[in-house]
PDB file of C-alpha atoms and ligand atoms in Angstrom:
ATOM      1  CA  UNK A   1     -14.548  25.988  13.309  1.00 42.00           C
ATOM      2  CA  UNK A   2     -17.136  27.803  11.275  1.00 44.00           C
ATOM      3  CA  UNK A   3     -20.917  28.409  12.505  1.00 44.00           C
ATOM      4  CA  UNK A   4     -21.894  27.683  15.989  1.00 47.00           C
ATOM      5  CA  UNK A   5     -18.575  27.679  18.126  1.00 56.00           C
ATOM      6  CA  UNK A   6     -20.292  25.887  20.859  1.00 68.00           C
ATOM      7  CA  UNK A   7     -21.009  22.724  18.933  1.00 86.00           C
ATOM      8  CA  UNK A   8     -18.828  20.360  17.299  1.00 92.00           C
ATOM      9  CA  UNK A   9     -19.217  19.941  13.571  1.00 92.00           C
ATOM     10  CA  UNK A  10     -18.022  16.350  13.557  1.00 93.00           C
ATOM     11  CA  UNK A  11     -18.772  13.088  15.272  1.00 92.00           C
ATOM     12  CA  UNK A  12     -15.864  11.837  17.309  1.00 93.00           C
ATOM     13  CA  UNK A  13     -16.931   8.332  18.216  1.00 91.00           C
ATOM     14  CA  UNK A  14     -18.826   5.450  16.768  1.00 94.00           C
ATOM     15  CA  UNK A  15     -19.949   3.995  13.480  1.00 93.00           C
ATOM     16  CA  UNK A  16     -20.684   7.442  11.789  1.00 95.00           C
ATOM     17  CA  UNK A  17     -17.104   8.513  12.609  1.00 96.00           C
ATOM     18  CA  UNK A  18     -15.557   5.395  10.958  1.00 97.00           C
ATOM     19  CA  UNK A  19     -17.643   5.905   7.956  1.00 97.00           C
ATOM     20  CA  UNK A  20     -16.695   9.466   7.745  1.00 97.00           C
ATOM     21  CA  UNK A  21     -13.043   8.982   8.457  1.00 97.00           C
ATOM     22  CA  UNK A  22     -12.698   6.321   5.822  1.00 98.00           C
ATOM     23  CA  UNK A  23     -14.530   8.465   3.155  1.00 97.00           C
ATOM     24  CA  UNK A  24     -12.575  11.437   3.726  1.00 97.00           C
ATOM     25  CA  UNK A  25      -9.110   9.652   3.798  1.00 97.00           C
ATOM     26  CA  UNK A  26      -9.968   8.033   0.476  1.00 98.00           C
ATOM     27  CA  UNK A  27     -10.874  11.521  -0.826  1.00 96.00           C
ATOM     28  CA  UNK A  28      -7.776  13.144   0.226  1.00 96.00           C
ATOM     29  CA  UNK A  29      -5.353  10.378  -0.479  1.00 97.00           C
ATOM     30  CA  UNK A  30      -3.656  11.863  -3.522  1.00 96.00           C
ATOM     31  CA  UNK A  31      -2.880  15.264  -1.796  1.00 94.00           C
ATOM     32  CA  UNK A  32      -2.074  13.715   1.794  1.00 95.00           C
ATOM     33  CA  UNK A  33       1.687  13.409   1.637  1.00 96.00           C
ATOM     34  CA  UNK A  34       2.147  16.901   0.191  1.00 94.00           C
ATOM     35  CA  UNK A  35      -0.194  18.469   2.596  1.00 93.00           C
ATOM     36  CA  UNK A  36       1.363  16.673   5.514  1.00 91.00           C
ATOM     37  CA  UNK A  37       4.849  18.015   4.852  1.00 92.00           C
ATOM     38  CA  UNK A  38       3.468  21.591   3.776  1.00 93.00           C
ATOM     39  CA  UNK A  39       1.213  22.337   6.660  1.00 91.00           C
ATOM     40  CA  UNK A  40       3.778  20.993   9.259  1.00 90.00           C
ATOM     41  CA  UNK A  41       6.721  22.754   7.494  1.00 91.00           C
ATOM     42  CA  UNK A  42       8.306  19.363   7.209  1.00 93.00           C
ATOM     43  CA  UNK A  43       8.362  18.664  11.001  1.00 95.00           C
ATOM     44  CA  UNK A  44       6.121  15.713  10.692  1.00 95.00           C
ATOM     45  CA  UNK A  45       9.091  13.818   9.118  1.00 96.00           C
ATOM     46  CA  UNK A  46      11.146  14.485  12.222  1.00 97.00           C
ATOM     47  CA  UNK A  47       8.462  13.241  14.416  1.00 97.00           C
ATOM     48  CA  UNK A  48       8.085   9.825  12.634  1.00 98.00           C
ATOM     49  CA  UNK A  49      11.915   9.513  12.633  1.00 98.00           C
ATOM     50  CA  UNK A  50      11.837  10.155  16.536  1.00 98.00           C
ATOM     51  CA  UNK A  51       8.961   7.825  16.901  1.00 98.00           C
ATOM     52  CA  UNK A  52      10.589   4.897  15.194  1.00 98.00           C
ATOM     53  CA  UNK A  53      13.960   5.550  17.187  1.00 98.00           C
ATOM     54  CA  UNK A  54      12.002   5.329  20.495  1.00 98.00           C
ATOM     55  CA  UNK A  55      10.800   1.865  19.709  1.00 97.00           C
ATOM     56  CA  UNK A  56      14.221   0.205  19.890  1.00 97.00           C
ATOM     57  CA  UNK A  57      13.269  -2.430  17.125  1.00 98.00           C
ATOM     58  CA  UNK A  58      15.579  -5.443  16.617  1.00 97.00           C
ATOM     59  CA  UNK A  59      16.589  -7.176  13.239  1.00 96.00           C
ATOM     60  CA  UNK A  60      14.241 -10.062  12.505  1.00 97.00           C
ATOM     61  CA  UNK A  61      11.131  -8.210  14.186  1.00 98.00           C
ATOM     62  CA  UNK A  62       7.463  -8.379  12.876  1.00 98.00           C
ATOM     63  CA  UNK A  63       5.930  -4.935  12.999  1.00 98.00           C
ATOM     64  CA  UNK A  64       2.309  -4.134  12.295  1.00 98.00           C
ATOM     65  CA  UNK A  65       1.853  -0.560  11.389  1.00 98.00           C
ATOM     66  CA  UNK A  66      -1.926   0.361  11.936  1.00 98.00           C
ATOM     67  CA  UNK A  67      -3.634   3.277  10.134  1.00 98.00           C
ATOM     68  CA  UNK A  68      -0.531   3.293   8.035  1.00 98.00           C
ATOM     69  CA  UNK A  69      -1.927   5.637   5.564  1.00 98.00           C
ATOM     70  CA  UNK A  70       0.555   6.078   2.625  1.00 98.00           C
ATOM     71  CA  UNK A  71       3.166   3.965   4.503  1.00 98.00           C
ATOM     72  CA  UNK A  72       5.739   6.628   5.844  1.00 98.00           C
ATOM     73  CA  UNK A  73       6.269   4.983   9.123  1.00 98.00           C
ATOM     74  CA  UNK A  74       6.632   1.520   7.587  1.00 98.00           C
ATOM     75  CA  UNK A  75       9.326   2.988   5.132  1.00 98.00           C
ATOM     76  CA  UNK A  76      11.027   4.817   8.070  1.00 98.00           C
ATOM     77  CA  UNK A  77      11.284   1.343   9.904  1.00 98.00           C
ATOM     78  CA  UNK A  78      12.570  -0.299   6.888  1.00 98.00           C
ATOM     79  CA  UNK A  79      15.213   2.321   6.203  1.00 95.00           C
ATOM     80  CA  UNK A  80      17.081   1.255   9.155  1.00 88.00           C
ATOM     81  CA  UNK A  81      15.893  -2.242  10.255  1.00 96.00           C
ATOM     82  CA  UNK A  82      16.000  -5.624   8.524  1.00 96.00           C
ATOM     83  CA  UNK A  83      12.449  -6.688   9.739  1.00 98.00           C
ATOM     84  CA  UNK A  84       9.148  -7.572   8.226  1.00 98.00           C
ATOM     85  CA  UNK A  85       6.301  -4.642   8.242  1.00 98.00           C
ATOM     86  CA  UNK A  86       2.703  -5.150   7.653  1.00 98.00           C
ATOM     87  CA  UNK A  87       0.883  -1.889   6.961  1.00 98.00           C
ATOM     88  CA  UNK A  88      -2.920  -1.853   7.571  1.00 99.00           C
ATOM     89  CA  UNK A  89      -5.485   1.040   6.754  1.00 98.00           C
ATOM     90  CA  UNK A  90      -9.211   1.505   6.413  1.00 98.00           C
ATOM     91  CA  UNK A  91      -8.867   3.501   3.313  1.00 98.00           C
ATOM     92  CA  UNK A  92      -8.270   1.560   0.340  1.00 98.00           C
ATOM     93  CA  UNK A  93      -6.845   4.665  -1.645  1.00 98.00           C
ATOM     94  CA  UNK A  94      -4.293   5.205   1.143  1.00 98.00           C
ATOM     95  CA  UNK A  95      -3.078   1.667   0.835  1.00 98.00           C
ATOM     96  CA  UNK A  96      -2.974   1.930  -2.926  1.00 98.00           C
ATOM     97  CA  UNK A  97      -0.662   4.834  -2.721  1.00 98.00           C
ATOM     98  CA  UNK A  98       1.341   2.992   0.001  1.00 98.00           C
ATOM     99  CA  UNK A  99       1.806   0.163  -2.285  1.00 98.00           C
ATOM    100  CA  UNK A 100       2.842   2.193  -5.255  1.00 98.00           C
ATOM    101  CA  UNK A 101       5.507   4.059  -3.057  1.00 98.00           C
ATOM    102  CA  UNK A 102       6.891   0.672  -1.994  1.00 98.00           C
ATOM    103  CA  UNK A 103       7.184  -0.398  -5.613  1.00 97.00           C
ATOM    104  CA  UNK A 104       8.779   2.869  -6.668  1.00 97.00           C
ATOM    105  CA  UNK A 105      11.220   2.699  -3.876  1.00 96.00           C
ATOM    106  CA  UNK A 106      11.762  -0.956  -4.508  1.00 96.00           C
ATOM    107  CA  UNK A 107      11.240  -1.660  -0.711  1.00 95.00           C
ATOM    108  CA  UNK A 108      10.895  -5.315   0.094  1.00 91.00           C
ATOM    109  CA  UNK A 109       9.729  -6.982   3.479  1.00 97.00           C
ATOM    110  CA  UNK A 110       6.611  -4.914   3.468  1.00 98.00           C
ATOM    111  CA  UNK A 111       2.874  -5.746   2.697  1.00 98.00           C
ATOM    112  CA  UNK A 112       0.087  -3.442   2.709  1.00 98.00           C
ATOM    113  CA  UNK A 113      -3.614  -4.536   3.539  1.00 98.00           C
ATOM    114  CA  UNK A 114      -6.816  -2.887   3.760  1.00 98.00           C
ATOM    115  CA  UNK A 115      -8.248  -3.408   7.454  1.00 98.00           C
ATOM    116  CA  UNK A 116      -9.733  -2.047  10.399  1.00 98.00           C
ATOM    117  CA  UNK A 117      -7.784  -1.459  13.685  1.00 98.00           C
ATOM    118  CA  UNK A 118     -10.794  -2.811  15.616  1.00 98.00           C
ATOM    119  CA  UNK A 119     -10.827  -6.198  13.754  1.00 98.00           C
ATOM    120  CA  UNK A 120      -7.262  -6.753  12.760  1.00 98.00           C
ATOM    121  CA  UNK A 121      -6.496  -9.311   9.935  1.00 98.00           C
ATOM    122  CA  UNK A 122      -3.589 -10.712  12.024  1.00 98.00           C
ATOM    123  CA  UNK A 123      -3.086 -13.572  14.245  1.00 98.00           C
ATOM    124  CA  UNK A 124      -3.027 -13.432  17.938  1.00 98.00           C
ATOM    125  CA  UNK A 125       0.601 -13.063  19.496  1.00 98.00           C
ATOM    126  CA  UNK A 126       2.127 -12.491  16.178  1.00 98.00           C
ATOM    127  CA  UNK A 127       3.677  -9.209  16.059  1.00 98.00           C
ATOM    128  CA  UNK A 128       6.771  -7.721  18.331  1.00 98.00           C
ATOM    129  CA  UNK A 129       5.694  -4.091  17.645  1.00 98.00           C
ATOM    130  CA  UNK A 130       2.353  -2.451  16.779  1.00 98.00           C
ATOM    131  CA  UNK A 131       2.758   1.108  15.759  1.00 98.00           C
ATOM    132  CA  UNK A 132       0.023   3.761  15.023  1.00 98.00           C
ATOM    133  CA  UNK A 133       0.978   7.294  13.933  1.00 98.00           C
ATOM    134  CA  UNK A 134      -1.568  10.039  13.980  1.00 98.00           C
ATOM    135  CA  UNK A 135      -4.261   7.175  13.356  1.00 98.00           C
ATOM    136  CA  UNK A 136      -5.299   6.483  17.022  1.00 98.00           C
ATOM    137  CA  UNK A 137      -7.230   9.742  17.122  1.00 98.00           C
ATOM    138  CA  UNK A 138      -9.296   8.769  14.058  1.00 98.00           C
ATOM    139  CA  UNK A 139     -10.426   5.443  15.370  1.00 98.00           C
ATOM    140  CA  UNK A 140     -14.112   5.013  16.228  1.00 97.00           C
ATOM    141  CA  UNK A 141     -13.785   3.004  19.247  1.00 98.00           C
ATOM    142  CA  UNK A 142     -10.535   3.366  21.236  1.00 98.00           C
ATOM    143  CA  UNK A 143     -11.263   0.327  23.600  1.00 98.00           C
ATOM    144  CA  UNK A 144     -11.934  -2.077  20.889  1.00 98.00           C
ATOM    145  CA  UNK A 145      -8.910  -1.179  19.091  1.00 98.00           C
ATOM    146  CA  UNK A 146      -6.645  -1.352  22.300  1.00 98.00           C
ATOM    147  CA  UNK A 147      -8.148  -4.889  22.735  1.00 98.00           C
ATOM    148  CA  UNK A 148      -7.036  -5.951  19.271  1.00 98.00           C
ATOM    149  CA  UNK A 149      -3.470  -4.407  19.723  1.00 98.00           C
ATOM    150  CA  UNK A 150      -3.011  -6.304  22.825  1.00 98.00           C
ATOM    151  CA  UNK A 151      -4.239  -9.509  21.172  1.00 98.00           C
ATOM    152  CA  UNK A 152      -1.890  -9.365  18.205  1.00 98.00           C
ATOM    153  CA  UNK A 153       1.143  -8.261  20.059  1.00 98.00           C
ATOM    154  CA  UNK A 154       3.335 -11.211  21.284  1.00 98.00           C
ATOM    155  CA  UNK A 155       4.065 -11.394  25.008  1.00 98.00           C
ATOM    156  CA  UNK A 156       6.471  -8.771  25.908  1.00 98.00           C
ATOM    157  CA  UNK A 157       5.642  -6.870  22.810  1.00 98.00           C
ATOM    158  CA  UNK A 158       5.427  -3.036  22.653  1.00 98.00           C
ATOM    159  CA  UNK A 159       2.799  -0.615  21.372  1.00 98.00           C
ATOM    160  CA  UNK A 160       3.689   2.671  20.174  1.00 98.00           C
ATOM    161  CA  UNK A 161       1.214   5.463  19.370  1.00 98.00           C
ATOM    162  CA  UNK A 162       2.371   8.804  18.019  1.00 98.00           C
ATOM    163  CA  UNK A 163      -0.299  11.592  18.201  1.00 98.00           C
ATOM    164  CA  UNK A 164      -1.041  15.348  18.390  1.00 95.00           C
ATOM    165  CA  UNK A 165      -1.197  16.541  21.934  1.00 93.00           C
ATOM    166  CA  UNK A 166      -1.931  19.885  23.448  1.00 89.00           C
ATOM    167  CA  UNK A 167       1.245  21.785  24.219  1.00 90.00           C
ATOM    168  CA  UNK A 168       1.755  22.262  27.909  1.00 84.00           C
ATOM    169  CA  UNK A 169       3.550  25.686  27.610  1.00 84.00           C
ATOM    170  CA  UNK A 170       0.588  28.268  27.575  1.00 82.00           C
ATOM    171  CA  UNK A 171       1.842  30.837  24.938  1.00 89.00           C
ATOM    172  CA  UNK A 172       2.967  27.848  22.788  1.00 87.00           C
ATOM    173  CA  UNK A 173      -0.460  26.386  23.289  1.00 82.00           C
ATOM    174  CA  UNK A 174      -2.049  29.578  22.105  1.00 88.00           C
ATOM    175  CA  UNK A 175      -0.015  29.799  19.126  1.00 91.00           C
ATOM    176  CA  UNK A 176      -0.535  26.165  18.211  1.00 88.00           C
ATOM    177  CA  UNK A 177      -4.419  26.457  18.679  1.00 86.00           C
ATOM    178  CA  UNK A 178      -4.471  29.724  16.543  1.00 93.00           C
ATOM    179  CA  UNK A 179      -2.631  27.934  13.809  1.00 93.00           C
ATOM    180  CA  UNK A 180      -4.710  24.673  13.910  1.00 89.00           C
ATOM    181  CA  UNK A 181      -7.932  26.362  14.060  1.00 90.00           C
ATOM    182  CA  UNK A 182      -7.479  29.515  11.968  1.00 93.00           C
ATOM    183  CA  UNK A 183      -4.728  29.038   9.455  1.00 94.00           C
ATOM    184  CA  UNK A 184      -4.411  25.227   8.845  1.00 93.00           C
ATOM    185  CA  UNK A 185      -8.141  24.919   7.663  1.00 93.00           C
ATOM    186  CA  UNK A 186      -7.862  27.733   5.141  1.00 94.00           C
ATOM    187  CA  UNK A 187      -4.536  26.578   3.964  1.00 94.00           C
ATOM    188  CA  UNK A 188      -5.886  22.920   3.659  1.00 92.00           C
ATOM    189  CA  UNK A 189      -8.943  24.107   1.939  1.00 91.00           C
ATOM    190  CA  UNK A 190      -6.998  25.410  -1.039  1.00 92.00           C
ATOM    191  CA  UNK A 191      -5.607  22.172  -1.897  1.00 89.00           C
ATOM    192  CA  UNK A 192      -8.047  19.420  -0.434  1.00 87.00           C
ATOM    193  CA  UNK A 193     -11.335  18.549   0.570  1.00 89.00           C
ATOM    194  CA  UNK A 194     -12.145  21.537   2.960  1.00 88.00           C
ATOM    195  CA  UNK A 195     -13.831  19.663   5.815  1.00 94.00           C
ATOM    196  CA  UNK A 196     -10.710  17.428   6.246  1.00 94.00           C
ATOM    197  CA  UNK A 197      -8.551  20.392   7.609  1.00 91.00           C
ATOM    198  CA  UNK A 198     -11.576  21.510   9.799  1.00 94.00           C
ATOM    199  CA  UNK A 199     -11.971  17.888  11.125  1.00 95.00           C
ATOM    200  CA  UNK A 200      -8.117  17.831  12.081  1.00 94.00           C
ATOM    201  CA  UNK A 201      -8.213  20.511  14.767  1.00 93.00           C
ATOM    202  CA  UNK A 202     -11.481  19.533  16.104  1.00 94.00           C
ATOM    203  CA  UNK A 203     -10.358  15.819  16.409  1.00 96.00           C
ATOM    204  CA  UNK A 204      -7.191  16.967  18.481  1.00 94.00           C
ATOM    205  CA  UNK A 205      -9.585  19.003  20.800  1.00 93.00           C
ATOM    206  CA  UNK A 206     -11.697  15.972  21.405  1.00 95.00           C
ATOM    207  CA  UNK A 207      -8.589  13.565  21.769  1.00 96.00           C
ATOM    208  CA  UNK A 208      -8.272  12.344  25.319  1.00 97.00           C
ATOM    209  CA  UNK A 209      -5.607  13.808  27.529  1.00 96.00           C
ATOM    210  CA  UNK A 210      -2.185  12.166  27.896  1.00 97.00           C
ATOM    211  CA  UNK A 211      -3.173  10.627  31.185  1.00 97.00           C
ATOM    212  CA  UNK A 212      -6.393   9.278  29.899  1.00 98.00           C
ATOM    213  CA  UNK A 213      -4.638   7.532  26.848  1.00 98.00           C
ATOM    214  CA  UNK A 214      -2.336   5.794  29.429  1.00 98.00           C
ATOM    215  CA  UNK A 215      -5.260   5.000  31.686  1.00 98.00           C
ATOM    216  CA  UNK A 216      -7.039   3.353  28.474  1.00 98.00           C
ATOM    217  CA  UNK A 217      -4.029   1.254  27.835  1.00 98.00           C
ATOM    218  CA  UNK A 218      -3.788   0.106  31.457  1.00 98.00           C
ATOM    219  CA  UNK A 219      -7.436  -0.606  31.718  1.00 98.00           C
ATOM    220  CA  UNK A 220      -7.265  -2.446  28.331  1.00 98.00           C
ATOM    221  CA  UNK A 221      -4.633  -5.017  29.790  1.00 98.00           C
ATOM    222  CA  UNK A 222      -1.196  -3.226  29.109  1.00 98.00           C
ATOM    223  CA  UNK A 223       1.220  -3.923  31.760  1.00 98.00           C
ATOM    224  CA  UNK A 224       2.662  -0.368  31.663  1.00 98.00           C
ATOM    225  CA  UNK A 225       2.457   2.862  29.734  1.00 98.00           C
ATOM    226  CA  UNK A 226       4.818   5.676  29.109  1.00 98.00           C
ATOM    227  CA  UNK A 227       4.388   9.270  27.840  1.00 98.00           C
ATOM    228  CA  UNK A 228       7.074  10.940  25.765  1.00 98.00           C
ATOM    229  CA  UNK A 229       6.327  14.291  24.317  1.00 96.00           C
ATOM    230  CA  UNK A 230       8.100  15.892  21.198  1.00 95.00           C
ATOM    231  CA  UNK A 231       8.682  19.643  20.370  1.00 92.00           C
ATOM    232  CA  UNK A 232       7.018  21.238  23.406  1.00 90.00           C
ATOM    233  CA  UNK A 233       4.275  18.567  23.485  1.00 93.00           C
ATOM    234  CA  UNK A 234       2.684  19.406  20.172  1.00 93.00           C
ATOM    235  CA  UNK A 235       3.181  15.610  19.377  1.00 96.00           C
ATOM    236  CA  UNK A 236       3.429  12.856  21.904  1.00 98.00           C
ATOM    237  CA  UNK A 237       4.668   9.211  21.863  1.00 98.00           C
ATOM    238  CA  UNK A 238       2.785   6.819  23.949  1.00 98.00           C
ATOM    239  CA  UNK A 239       4.415   3.386  24.740  1.00 98.00           C
ATOM    240  CA  UNK A 240       2.497   0.417  25.926  1.00 98.00           C
ATOM    241  CA  UNK A 241       4.138  -2.726  27.156  1.00 98.00           C
ATOM    242  CA  UNK A 242       2.410  -6.118  26.976  1.00 98.00           C
ATOM    243  CA  UNK A 243       3.128  -8.577  29.834  1.00 95.00           C
ATOM    244  CA  UNK A 244       6.021 -11.001  28.920  1.00 94.00           C
ATOM    245  CA  UNK A 245       5.483 -14.717  29.474  1.00 83.00           C
TER     246      UNK A 245
HETATM  247  C1  SAM B   1      -3.678  11.013   9.686  1.00 81.21           C
HETATM  248  S1  SAM B   1      -3.657   9.491   8.739  1.00 81.21           S
HETATM  249  C2  SAM B   1      -2.235   8.902   9.255  1.00 81.21           C
HETATM  250  C3  SAM B   1      -1.514   8.096   8.446  1.00 81.21           C
HETATM  251  C4  SAM B   1      -0.170   7.611   8.690  1.00 81.21           C
HETATM  252  N1  SAM B   1       0.107   6.723   9.782  1.00 81.21           N
HETATM  253  C5  SAM B   1       0.948   8.901   8.813  1.00 81.21           C
HETATM  254  O1  SAM B   1       1.634   8.942   9.961  1.00 81.21           O
HETATM  255  O2  SAM B   1       0.815   9.634   7.995  1.00 81.21           O
HETATM  256  C6  SAM B   1      -4.891   8.555   9.673  1.00 81.21           C
HETATM  257  C7  SAM B   1      -5.120   7.165   9.107  1.00 81.21           C
HETATM  258  O3  SAM B   1      -5.890   6.214   9.735  1.00 81.21           O
HETATM  259  C8  SAM B   1      -6.788   5.484   9.177  1.00 81.21           C
HETATM  260  N2  SAM B   1      -7.789   5.079   9.965  1.00 81.21           N
HETATM  261  C9  SAM B   1      -8.641   5.577  10.619  1.00 81.21           C
HETATM  262  N3  SAM B   1      -9.311   4.736  11.207  1.00 81.21           N
HETATM  263  C10 SAM B   1      -8.943   3.481  11.035  1.00 81.21           C
HETATM  264  C11 SAM B   1      -9.225   2.070  11.480  1.00 81.21           C
HETATM  265  N4  SAM B   1     -10.309   1.794  12.352  1.00 81.21           N
HETATM  266  N5  SAM B   1      -8.407   1.124  11.150  1.00 81.21           N
HETATM  267  C12 SAM B   1      -7.499   1.381  10.260  1.00 81.21           C
HETATM  268  N6  SAM B   1      -7.122   2.609   9.754  1.00 81.21           N
HETATM  269  C13 SAM B   1      -7.782   3.605  10.300  1.00 81.21           C
HETATM  270  C14 SAM B   1      -7.205   6.737   7.819  1.00 81.21           C
HETATM  271  O4  SAM B   1      -7.621   5.631   6.959  1.00 81.21           O
HETATM  272  C15 SAM B   1      -5.824   7.291   7.659  1.00 81.21           C
HETATM  273  O5  SAM B   1      -5.176   6.630   6.561  1.00 81.21           O
END
């Protein structure tokens, strides 16, 4: 972080966050895929694959991928399953890229919609799985989004959140912090809107702990929550189970 090291540079909750996040992802959309793979040296592809495997999706299911961005989780799901996927994102430029990718890949059974995780354009009890990959951290009001996730999931449905975490191993934690705070913002600014890659590490710092995320899910009405760390806990999969009938 540049400037005063004590104060955050960005807002991590509320309406101003939502406005900033939407504008930022609209602005960085054209470079988003390239920078994701480049800055993570491709490990993001492996994390999304593991995430989809962990869900245990069955043929015929309806899946809503929230904060879908350019659609990579939707495409990963459709690679291996005969299902219907609805991708939803706040930033219209991300949705436009996702739609173009679907056309190019000739992928069927997917629709992309502009929409807000806090007011989903989906019927209640309508989806078997709700996924959100590297999107939950960017949401302005976590509790409102969790309420919506629970509403649209069918009884017995499953929520999957994939998100960056702070690794537990201390030397790896220090290395990760160094890379995220010192290297990534400099590399990112060479190719994209410079504040986007200062926002990323700060948003990870401000993201609630693994246990707090589970608490939010349980207080929000999920029956059960699980934590599954990937790659020494740099990324984490959270599962939330909605009570069956
Ligand atoms: C880091 S990207 C993740 C994109 C994609 N899921 C992936 O794995 O690459 C975060 C996305 O969250 C979206 N987002 C943030 N707040 C949102 C909200 N309230 N509702 C829907 N999408 C939101 C942003 O527009 C952005 O496309």
